[in-house]
PDB file of C-alpha atoms and ligand atoms in Angstrom:
ATOM      1  CA  MET A  27       0.000   0.000   0.000  1.00 73.00           C
ATOM      2  CA  THR A  28       1.373   3.402  -1.025  1.00 86.00           C
ATOM      3  CA  THR A  29       2.184   5.671   1.931  1.00 94.00           C
ATOM      4  CA  VAL A  30      -0.251   8.552   2.321  1.00 97.00           C
ATOM      5  CA  LYS A  31       1.333  11.915   1.502  1.00 98.00           C
ATOM      6  CA  ALA A  32      -1.762  14.125   1.298  1.00 98.00           C
ATOM      7  CA  CYS A  33      -5.205  14.357   2.854  1.00 98.00           C
ATOM      8  CA  LEU A  34      -7.986  16.049   0.891  1.00 98.00           C
ATOM      9  CA  PHE A  35     -10.933  17.354   2.878  1.00 98.00           C
ATOM     10  CA  ASP A  36     -14.454  18.222   1.852  1.00 98.00           C
ATOM     11  CA  LEU A  37     -15.693  21.293   3.762  1.00 98.00           C
ATOM     12  CA  ASP A  38     -19.402  21.167   4.542  1.00 96.00           C
ATOM     13  CA  GLY A  39     -20.114  18.143   6.748  1.00 95.00           C
ATOM     14  CA  VAL A  40     -16.432  17.308   7.266  1.00 98.00           C
ATOM     15  CA  ILE A  41     -14.651  20.395   8.661  1.00 98.00           C
ATOM     16  CA  VAL A  42     -17.765  22.307   9.676  1.00 98.00           C
ATOM     17  CA  ASP A  43     -21.539  21.899   9.436  1.00 96.00           C
ATOM     18  CA  THR A  44     -22.638  24.715   7.150  1.00 96.00           C
ATOM     19  CA  ALA A  45     -25.547  22.557   5.884  1.00 94.00           C
ATOM     20  CA  VAL A  46     -27.805  24.076   8.558  1.00 95.00           C
ATOM     21  CA  TYR A  47     -27.115  27.578   7.191  1.00 97.00           C
ATOM     22  CA  HIS A  48     -27.603  26.464   3.575  1.00 97.00           C
ATOM     23  CA  PHE A  49     -30.953  24.947   4.684  1.00 97.00           C
ATOM     24  CA  GLN A  50     -32.108  28.167   6.357  1.00 98.00           C
ATOM     25  CA  ALA A  51     -31.214  30.269   3.314  1.00 98.00           C
ATOM     26  CA  TRP A  52     -32.694  27.853   0.738  1.00 98.00           C
ATOM     27  CA  ARG A  53     -35.849  27.547   2.834  1.00 98.00           C
ATOM     28  CA  ARG A  54     -36.257  31.310   2.866  1.00 98.00           C
ATOM     29  CA  LEU A  55     -35.961  31.284  -0.933  1.00 98.00           C
ATOM     30  CA  ALA A  56     -38.585  28.515  -1.221  1.00 98.00           C
ATOM     31  CA  ASN A  57     -40.930  30.313   1.208  1.00 98.00           C
ATOM     32  CA  GLU A  58     -40.623  33.570  -0.738  1.00 98.00           C
ATOM     33  CA  LEU A  59     -41.543  31.627  -3.892  1.00 98.00           C
ATOM     34  CA  GLY A  60     -44.583  30.195  -2.076  1.00 98.00           C
ATOM     35  CA  PHE A  61     -43.578  26.665  -1.068  1.00 98.00           C
ATOM     36  CA  ASP A  62     -41.542  24.770   1.523  1.00 98.00           C
ATOM     37  CA  PHE A  63     -39.294  21.689   1.721  1.00 98.00           C
ATOM     38  CA  THR A  64     -38.152  19.418   4.513  1.00 95.00           C
ATOM     39  CA  GLU A  65     -34.871  18.796   6.288  1.00 92.00           C
ATOM     40  CA  HIS A  66     -35.011  15.314   4.772  1.00 92.00           C
ATOM     41  CA  GLN A  67     -35.092  16.799   1.251  1.00 95.00           C
ATOM     42  CA  ASN A  68     -32.227  19.104   2.273  1.00 93.00           C
ATOM     43  CA  GLU A  69     -30.024  15.996   2.653  1.00 88.00           C
ATOM     44  CA  GLN A  70     -30.080  15.674  -1.146  1.00 91.00           C
ATOM     45  CA  LEU A  71     -28.415  19.083  -1.468  1.00 92.00           C
ATOM     46  CA  LYS A  72     -25.268  18.161   0.437  1.00 89.00           C
ATOM     47  CA  GLY A  73     -22.199  18.415  -1.790  1.00 88.00           C
ATOM     48  CA  VAL A  74     -24.347  19.650  -4.705  1.00 93.00           C
ATOM     49  CA  SER A  75     -23.368  22.961  -6.372  1.00 94.00           C
ATOM     50  CA  ARG A  76     -25.383  26.155  -5.848  1.00 97.00           C
ATOM     51  CA  MET A  77     -27.117  26.206  -9.253  1.00 97.00           C
ATOM     52  CA  GLU A  78     -27.798  22.456  -9.238  1.00 96.00           C
ATOM     53  CA  SER A  79     -29.273  22.824  -5.724  1.00 97.00           C
ATOM     54  CA  LEU A  80     -31.538  25.625  -6.969  1.00 98.00           C
ATOM     55  CA  ASP A  81     -32.762  23.473  -9.877  1.00 98.00           C
ATOM     56  CA  LEU A  82     -33.649  20.642  -7.465  1.00 98.00           C
ATOM     57  CA  ILE A  83     -35.488  22.964  -5.074  1.00 98.00           C
ATOM     58  CA  LEU A  84     -37.484  24.626  -7.883  1.00 98.00           C
ATOM     59  CA  GLN A  85     -38.411  21.159  -9.114  1.00 98.00           C
ATOM     60  CA  TRP A  86     -39.707  20.250  -5.616  1.00 98.00           C
ATOM     61  CA  GLY A  87     -41.832  23.411  -5.586  1.00 98.00           C
ATOM     62  CA  GLY A  88     -43.011  22.994  -9.189  1.00 98.00           C
ATOM     63  CA  VAL A  89     -41.656  26.459 -10.022  1.00 98.00           C
ATOM     64  CA  THR A  90     -40.205  27.371 -13.422  1.00 98.00           C
ATOM     65  CA  LEU A  91     -37.919  30.399 -13.777  1.00 98.00           C
ATOM     66  CA  THR A  92     -35.871  31.926 -16.586  1.00 98.00           C
ATOM     67  CA  ASP A  93     -32.077  31.677 -16.382  1.00 98.00           C
ATOM     68  CA  ALA A  94     -31.853  35.356 -15.411  1.00 98.00           C
ATOM     69  CA  GLU A  95     -34.420  34.883 -12.614  1.00 98.00           C
ATOM     70  CA  LYS A  96     -32.542  31.804 -11.389  1.00 98.00           C
ATOM     71  CA  LEU A  97     -29.309  33.763 -11.169  1.00 98.00           C
ATOM     72  CA  ASP A  98     -31.087  36.518  -9.279  1.00 98.00           C
ATOM     73  CA  TRP A  99     -32.571  34.077  -6.712  1.00 98.00           C
ATOM     74  CA  ALA A 100     -29.251  32.214  -6.370  1.00 98.00           C
ATOM     75  CA  ASN A 101     -27.555  35.535  -5.575  1.00 98.00           C
ATOM     76  CA  LYS A 102     -30.228  36.381  -2.996  1.00 98.00           C
ATOM     77  CA  LYS A 103     -29.845  32.969  -1.363  1.00 98.00           C
ATOM     78  CA  ASN A 104     -26.087  33.371  -1.265  1.00 98.00           C
ATOM     79  CA  GLN A 105     -26.385  36.751   0.448  1.00 98.00           C
ATOM     80  CA  TRP A 106     -28.717  35.300   3.113  1.00 98.00           C
ATOM     81  CA  TYR A 107     -26.304  32.380   3.527  1.00 98.00           C
ATOM     82  CA  LEU A 108     -23.315  34.714   3.865  1.00 98.00           C
ATOM     83  CA  ASP A 109     -25.137  36.750   6.535  1.00 98.00           C
ATOM     84  CA  LEU A 110     -25.229  33.513   8.575  1.00 98.00           C
ATOM     85  CA  VAL A 111     -21.644  32.526   7.696  1.00 98.00           C
ATOM     86  CA  MET A 112     -20.385  35.893   8.932  1.00 97.00           C
ATOM     87  CA  GLN A 113     -21.672  34.998  12.392  1.00 97.00           C
ATOM     88  CA  MET A 114     -19.740  31.691  12.520  1.00 97.00           C
ATOM     89  CA  THR A 115     -16.997  31.197  15.116  1.00 97.00           C
ATOM     90  CA  PRO A 116     -14.063  28.760  15.514  1.00 98.00           C
ATOM     91  CA  ASN A 117     -16.232  26.861  18.027  1.00 98.00           C
ATOM     92  CA  GLU A 118     -18.120  25.423  15.074  1.00 98.00           C
ATOM     93  CA  VAL A 119     -15.189  23.348  13.784  1.00 98.00           C
ATOM     94  CA  LEU A 120     -16.346  19.723  14.065  1.00 98.00           C
ATOM     95  CA  PRO A 121     -14.932  17.546  16.903  1.00 98.00           C
ATOM     96  CA  GLY A 122     -11.368  16.270  16.470  1.00 98.00           C
ATOM     97  CA  VAL A 123     -10.704  18.158  13.204  1.00 98.00           C
ATOM     98  CA  THR A 124      -8.162  20.664  14.530  1.00 98.00           C
ATOM     99  CA  ALA A 125      -6.156  18.037  16.434  1.00 98.00           C
ATOM    100  CA  PHE A 126      -6.070  15.781  13.350  1.00 98.00           C
ATOM    101  CA  LEU A 127      -4.882  18.605  11.065  1.00 98.00           C
ATOM    102  CA  ILE A 128      -2.119  19.448  13.557  1.00 98.00           C
ATOM    103  CA  LEU A 129      -1.096  15.771  13.600  1.00 98.00           C
ATOM    104  CA  LEU A 130      -0.914  15.727   9.783  1.00 98.00           C
ATOM    105  CA  ARG A 131       1.220  18.860   9.722  1.00 98.00           C
ATOM    106  CA  GLU A 132       3.580  17.480  12.369  1.00 97.00           C
ATOM    107  CA  ASN A 133       4.069  14.410  10.195  1.00 97.00           C
ATOM    108  CA  GLY A 134       4.664  16.271   6.922  1.00 98.00           C
ATOM    109  CA  ILE A 135       1.396  15.184   5.312  1.00 98.00           C
ATOM    110  CA  LYS A 136      -0.045  17.769   2.913  1.00 98.00           C
ATOM    111  CA  ILE A 137      -3.526  19.153   3.507  1.00 98.00           C
ATOM    112  CA  ALA A 138      -5.917  20.312   0.772  1.00 98.00           C
ATOM    113  CA  LEU A 139      -9.543  21.324   0.562  1.00 98.00           C
ATOM    114  CA  GLY A 140     -11.830  19.849  -2.117  1.00 98.00           C
ATOM    115  CA  SER A 141     -15.205  21.553  -1.843  1.00 97.00           C
ATOM    116  CA  ALA A 142     -18.088  22.452  -4.155  1.00 96.00           C
ATOM    117  CA  SER A 143     -18.537  25.751  -2.309  1.00 97.00           C
ATOM    118  CA  LYS A 144     -17.576  29.099  -3.810  1.00 97.00           C
ATOM    119  CA  ASN A 145     -17.455  30.509  -0.271  1.00 98.00           C
ATOM    120  CA  SER A 146     -14.894  28.106   1.158  1.00 98.00           C
ATOM    121  CA  LYS A 147     -12.094  30.631   1.820  1.00 98.00           C
ATOM    122  CA  LEU A 148     -14.465  32.944   3.649  1.00 98.00           C
ATOM    123  CA  ILE A 149     -15.736  30.068   5.806  1.00 98.00           C
ATOM    124  CA  LEU A 150     -12.184  28.860   6.592  1.00 98.00           C
ATOM    125  CA  GLU A 151     -11.292  32.423   7.551  1.00 98.00           C
ATOM    126  CA  ARG A 152     -14.304  32.723   9.866  1.00 97.00           C
ATOM    127  CA  ILE A 153     -13.415  29.479  11.666  1.00 98.00           C
ATOM    128  CA  GLN A 154      -9.709  30.414  11.641  1.00 98.00           C
ATOM    129  CA  MET A 155      -8.623  27.308   9.707  1.00 98.00           C
ATOM    130  CA  LEU A 156      -7.233  28.894   6.539  1.00 98.00           C
ATOM    131  CA  SER A 157      -3.594  28.562   7.611  1.00 98.00           C
ATOM    132  CA  TYR A 158      -3.785  24.756   7.895  1.00 98.00           C
ATOM    133  CA  PHE A 159      -4.343  24.265   4.160  1.00 98.00           C
ATOM    134  CA  ASP A 160      -1.528  23.866   1.609  1.00 98.00           C
ATOM    135  CA  ALA A 161      -4.058  24.097  -1.234  1.00 98.00           C
ATOM    136  CA  ILE A 162      -7.688  25.067  -1.674  1.00 98.00           C
ATOM    137  CA  ILE A 163      -9.695  23.742  -4.591  1.00 98.00           C
ATOM    138  CA  ASP A 164     -13.331  24.789  -4.500  1.00 98.00           C
ATOM    139  CA  GLY A 165     -16.339  25.795  -6.589  1.00 96.00           C
ATOM    140  CA  ASN A 166     -14.312  28.646  -8.085  1.00 97.00           C
ATOM    141  CA  ASN A 167     -11.750  26.271  -9.641  1.00 96.00           C
ATOM    142  CA  ILE A 168     -13.926  23.512 -11.066  1.00 97.00           C
ATOM    143  CA  ASN A 169     -16.432  23.067 -13.873  1.00 95.00           C
ATOM    144  CA  LYS A 170     -17.496  19.494 -13.076  1.00 96.00           C
ATOM    145  CA  SER A 171     -19.402  18.540  -9.917  1.00 93.00           C
ATOM    146  CA  LYS A 172     -18.792  15.505  -7.718  1.00 94.00           C
ATOM    147  CA  PRO A 173     -19.079  12.522  -8.481  1.00 95.00           C
ATOM    148  CA  ASP A 174     -16.667  13.742 -11.158  1.00 97.00           C
ATOM    149  CA  PRO A 175     -13.159  13.471  -9.645  1.00 98.00           C
ATOM    150  CA  GLN A 176     -12.005  16.894 -10.945  1.00 98.00           C
ATOM    151  CA  VAL A 177     -11.972  18.677  -7.565  1.00 98.00           C
ATOM    152  CA  PHE A 178      -9.843  15.970  -5.925  1.00 98.00           C
ATOM    153  CA  LEU A 179      -7.534  15.442  -8.923  1.00 98.00           C
ATOM    154  CA  LEU A 180      -6.777  19.188  -8.863  1.00 98.00           C
ATOM    155  CA  GLY A 181      -6.242  18.921  -5.101  1.00 98.00           C
ATOM    156  CA  ALA A 182      -3.755  16.072  -5.544  1.00 98.00           C
ATOM    157  CA  GLU A 183      -1.934  18.012  -8.252  1.00 98.00           C
ATOM    158  CA  ALA A 184      -1.778  21.162  -6.101  1.00 98.00           C
ATOM    159  CA  THR A 185      -0.097  19.211  -3.298  1.00 98.00           C
ATOM    160  CA  GLY A 186       2.335  17.568  -5.745  1.00 98.00           C
ATOM    161  CA  CYS A 187       1.046  14.085  -4.909  1.00 98.00           C
ATOM    162  CA  GLN A 188      -0.213  11.179  -6.982  1.00 98.00           C
ATOM    163  CA  PRO A 189      -3.876  10.148  -6.503  1.00 98.00           C
ATOM    164  CA  ALA A 190      -2.723   6.834  -4.979  1.00 97.00           C
ATOM    165  CA  GLU A 191      -0.864   8.827  -2.289  1.00 98.00           C
ATOM    166  CA  CYS A 192      -4.027  10.734  -1.298  1.00 98.00           C
ATOM    167  CA  VAL A 193      -6.836  10.031   1.132  1.00 98.00           C
ATOM    168  CA  VAL A 194     -10.138  11.885   0.760  1.00 98.00           C
ATOM    169  CA  PHE A 195     -12.473  12.663   3.677  1.00 98.00           C
ATOM    170  CA  GLU A 196     -16.091  13.095   2.582  1.00 98.00           C
ATOM    171  CA  ASP A 197     -19.596  13.154   4.038  1.00 96.00           C
ATOM    172  CA  ALA A 198     -21.490  12.852   0.717  1.00 93.00           C
ATOM    173  CA  VAL A 199     -22.034   9.728  -1.399  1.00 93.00           C
ATOM    174  CA  ALA A 200     -21.126  11.713  -4.555  1.00 93.00           C
ATOM    175  CA  GLY A 201     -17.895  12.821  -2.847  1.00 96.00           C
ATOM    176  CA  ILE A 202     -16.862   9.254  -2.037  1.00 97.00           C
ATOM    177  CA  GLN A 203     -17.620   8.313  -5.647  1.00 97.00           C
ATOM    178  CA  ALA A 204     -15.504  11.255  -6.855  1.00 97.00           C
ATOM    179  CA  ALA A 205     -12.539  10.105  -4.749  1.00 98.00           C
ATOM    180  CA  LYS A 206     -12.838   6.542  -6.024  1.00 98.00           C
ATOM    181  CA  ALA A 207     -13.201   7.721  -9.642  1.00 98.00           C
ATOM    182  CA  GLY A 208      -9.952   9.645  -9.130  1.00 98.00           C
ATOM    183  CA  GLY A 209      -8.113   6.550  -7.871  1.00 98.00           C
ATOM    184  CA  MET A 210      -7.920   7.696  -4.265  1.00 98.00           C
ATOM    185  CA  ARG A 211      -8.699   6.150  -0.921  1.00 98.00           C
ATOM    186  CA  ALA A 212     -11.883   7.488   0.657  1.00 98.00           C
ATOM    187  CA  ILE A 213     -12.806   7.720   4.326  1.00 98.00           C
ATOM    188  CA  GLY A 214     -16.450   8.531   4.990  1.00 98.00           C
ATOM    189  CA  VAL A 215     -17.444  10.966   7.719  1.00 97.00           C
ATOM    190  CA  GLY A 216     -20.944  10.149   8.936  1.00 96.00           C
ATOM    191  CA  SER A 217     -23.020   6.998   8.617  1.00 94.00           C
ATOM    192  CA  ALA A 218     -21.602   3.674   7.341  1.00 96.00           C
ATOM    193  CA  GLU A 219     -25.110   2.734   6.148  1.00 95.00           C
ATOM    194  CA  VAL A 220     -25.130   5.730   3.800  1.00 92.00           C
ATOM    195  CA  LEU A 221     -21.456   5.883   2.757  1.00 95.00           C
ATOM    196  CA  THR A 222     -21.269   2.270   1.627  1.00 97.00           C
ATOM    197  CA  GLN A 223     -18.573   2.877  -1.012  1.00 97.00           C
ATOM    198  CA  ALA A 224     -16.105   4.381   1.466  1.00 98.00           C
ATOM    199  CA  ASP A 225     -13.078   2.280   2.493  1.00 98.00           C
ATOM    200  CA  PHE A 226     -14.252   2.851   6.054  1.00 98.00           C
ATOM    201  CA  VAL A 227     -16.380   5.371   7.896  1.00 98.00           C
ATOM    202  CA  ILE A 228     -15.746   7.467  11.003  1.00 98.00           C
ATOM    203  CA  SER A 229     -18.377   9.333  13.011  1.00 98.00           C
ATOM    204  CA  THR A 230     -15.968  12.090  14.020  1.00 98.00           C
ATOM    205  CA  PHE A 231     -12.256  12.863  13.609  1.00 98.00           C
ATOM    206  CA  GLU A 232     -11.770  11.929  17.245  1.00 98.00           C
ATOM    207  CA  GLU A 233     -11.593   8.356  15.875  1.00 98.00           C
ATOM    208  CA  MET A 234      -8.739   9.148  13.449  1.00 98.00           C
ATOM    209  CA  THR A 235      -5.102   8.231  14.036  1.00 96.00           C
ATOM    210  CA  LEU A 236      -2.067   8.232  11.728  1.00 95.00           C
ATOM    211  CA  GLY A 237      -2.136   4.446  11.814  1.00 94.00           C
ATOM    212  CA  ARG A 238      -5.676   4.352  10.438  1.00 95.00           C
ATOM    213  CA  LEU A 239      -4.607   6.563   7.524  1.00 93.00           C
ATOM    214  CA  ASN A 240      -2.266   3.994   5.970  1.00 89.00           C
ATOM    215  CA  PHE A 241      -4.680   1.128   5.515  1.00 83.00           C
TER     216      PHE A 241
HETATM  217  P1  LIG B 304     -21.832  27.622  -2.213  1.00 82.29           P
HETATM  218  P2  LIG B 304     -19.042  20.856   0.193  1.00 82.29           P
HETATM  219  C1  LIG B 304     -21.186  22.191  -0.692  1.00 82.29           C
HETATM  220  O1  LIG B 304     -20.064  22.127   0.132  1.00 82.29           O
HETATM  221  C2  LIG B 304     -22.455  22.101   0.148  1.00 82.29           C
HETATM  222  O2  LIG B 304     -22.545  20.824   0.763  1.00 82.29           O
HETATM  223  C3  LIG B 304     -23.668  22.317  -0.726  1.00 82.29           C
HETATM  224  O3  LIG B 304     -24.853  22.252   0.049  1.00 82.29           O
HETATM  225  C4  LIG B 304     -23.555  23.678  -1.413  1.00 82.29           C
HETATM  226  O4  LIG B 304     -24.653  23.909  -2.273  1.00 82.29           O
HETATM  227  C5  LIG B 304     -22.244  23.717  -2.210  1.00 82.29           C
HETATM  228  O5  LIG B 304     -21.150  23.472  -1.337  1.00 82.29           O
HETATM  229  C6  LIG B 304     -22.044  25.058  -2.889  1.00 82.29           C
HETATM  230  O6  LIG B 304     -21.873  26.045  -1.905  1.00 82.29           O
HETATM  231  O7  LIG B 304     -23.253  28.065  -2.480  1.00 82.29           O
HETATM  232  O8  LIG B 304     -21.249  28.189  -0.950  1.00 82.29           O
HETATM  233  O9  LIG B 304     -20.941  27.829  -3.405  1.00 82.29           O
HETATM  234  O10 LIG B 304     -19.764  19.763   0.917  1.00 82.29           O
HETATM  235  O11 LIG B 304     -18.662  20.485  -1.227  1.00 82.29           O
HETATM  236  O12 LIG B 304     -17.892  21.420   0.975  1.00 82.29           O
HETATM  237 MG1  LIG B 305     -19.826  17.836   2.187  1.00 82.29          MG
END
């Protein structure tokens, strides 16, 4: 087994739980358009890009908009979302994440972000995690969504590592599929019943050790 030289992290659901803020902002959009959707439906939006999320939500509400109107609503949603993001604090970093990133740094393992979000740098700044990352690949750098491996292949390249030397941490099924499609190992963060294609699944980073990385 090739030694791991880089760890690639998804953002929402792995480093921090911004899904609750996305839900609030998308729900406001739906309500203003005259319908509602559930937290259960919101699960389907995890890891999905902004415009693809909007298309799904409009489909749920049976609402048709022009491309210009869609862009306008997506911008409104993003502003509402950012209002919530601006109130985030470092206390919101998920359990065990900071200690694990420090451990990786101490052992010379590269750290990269691989997120669909166009707001990732702002979020990392708010939670004071920006300095841990050697590379950030996010919604601003990609034109193909997970399960396409693009975001992680660019992450591997940015750290100067081969895909086989990388481990991806992901909370979304499409993210695990993206890692696998890119020839990388994939550790799920969340439920083993959902993330069935992951090599293994952790509930939180408190379960991670260096030994578990080189499996
Ligand atoms: P933005 P991830 C994803 O983040 C979120 O899970 C998803 O709900 C969101 O729509 C997407 O980012 C785009 O975010 O509107 O900020 O560009 O899980 O890929 O880190
Ligand atoms: Mg995610």
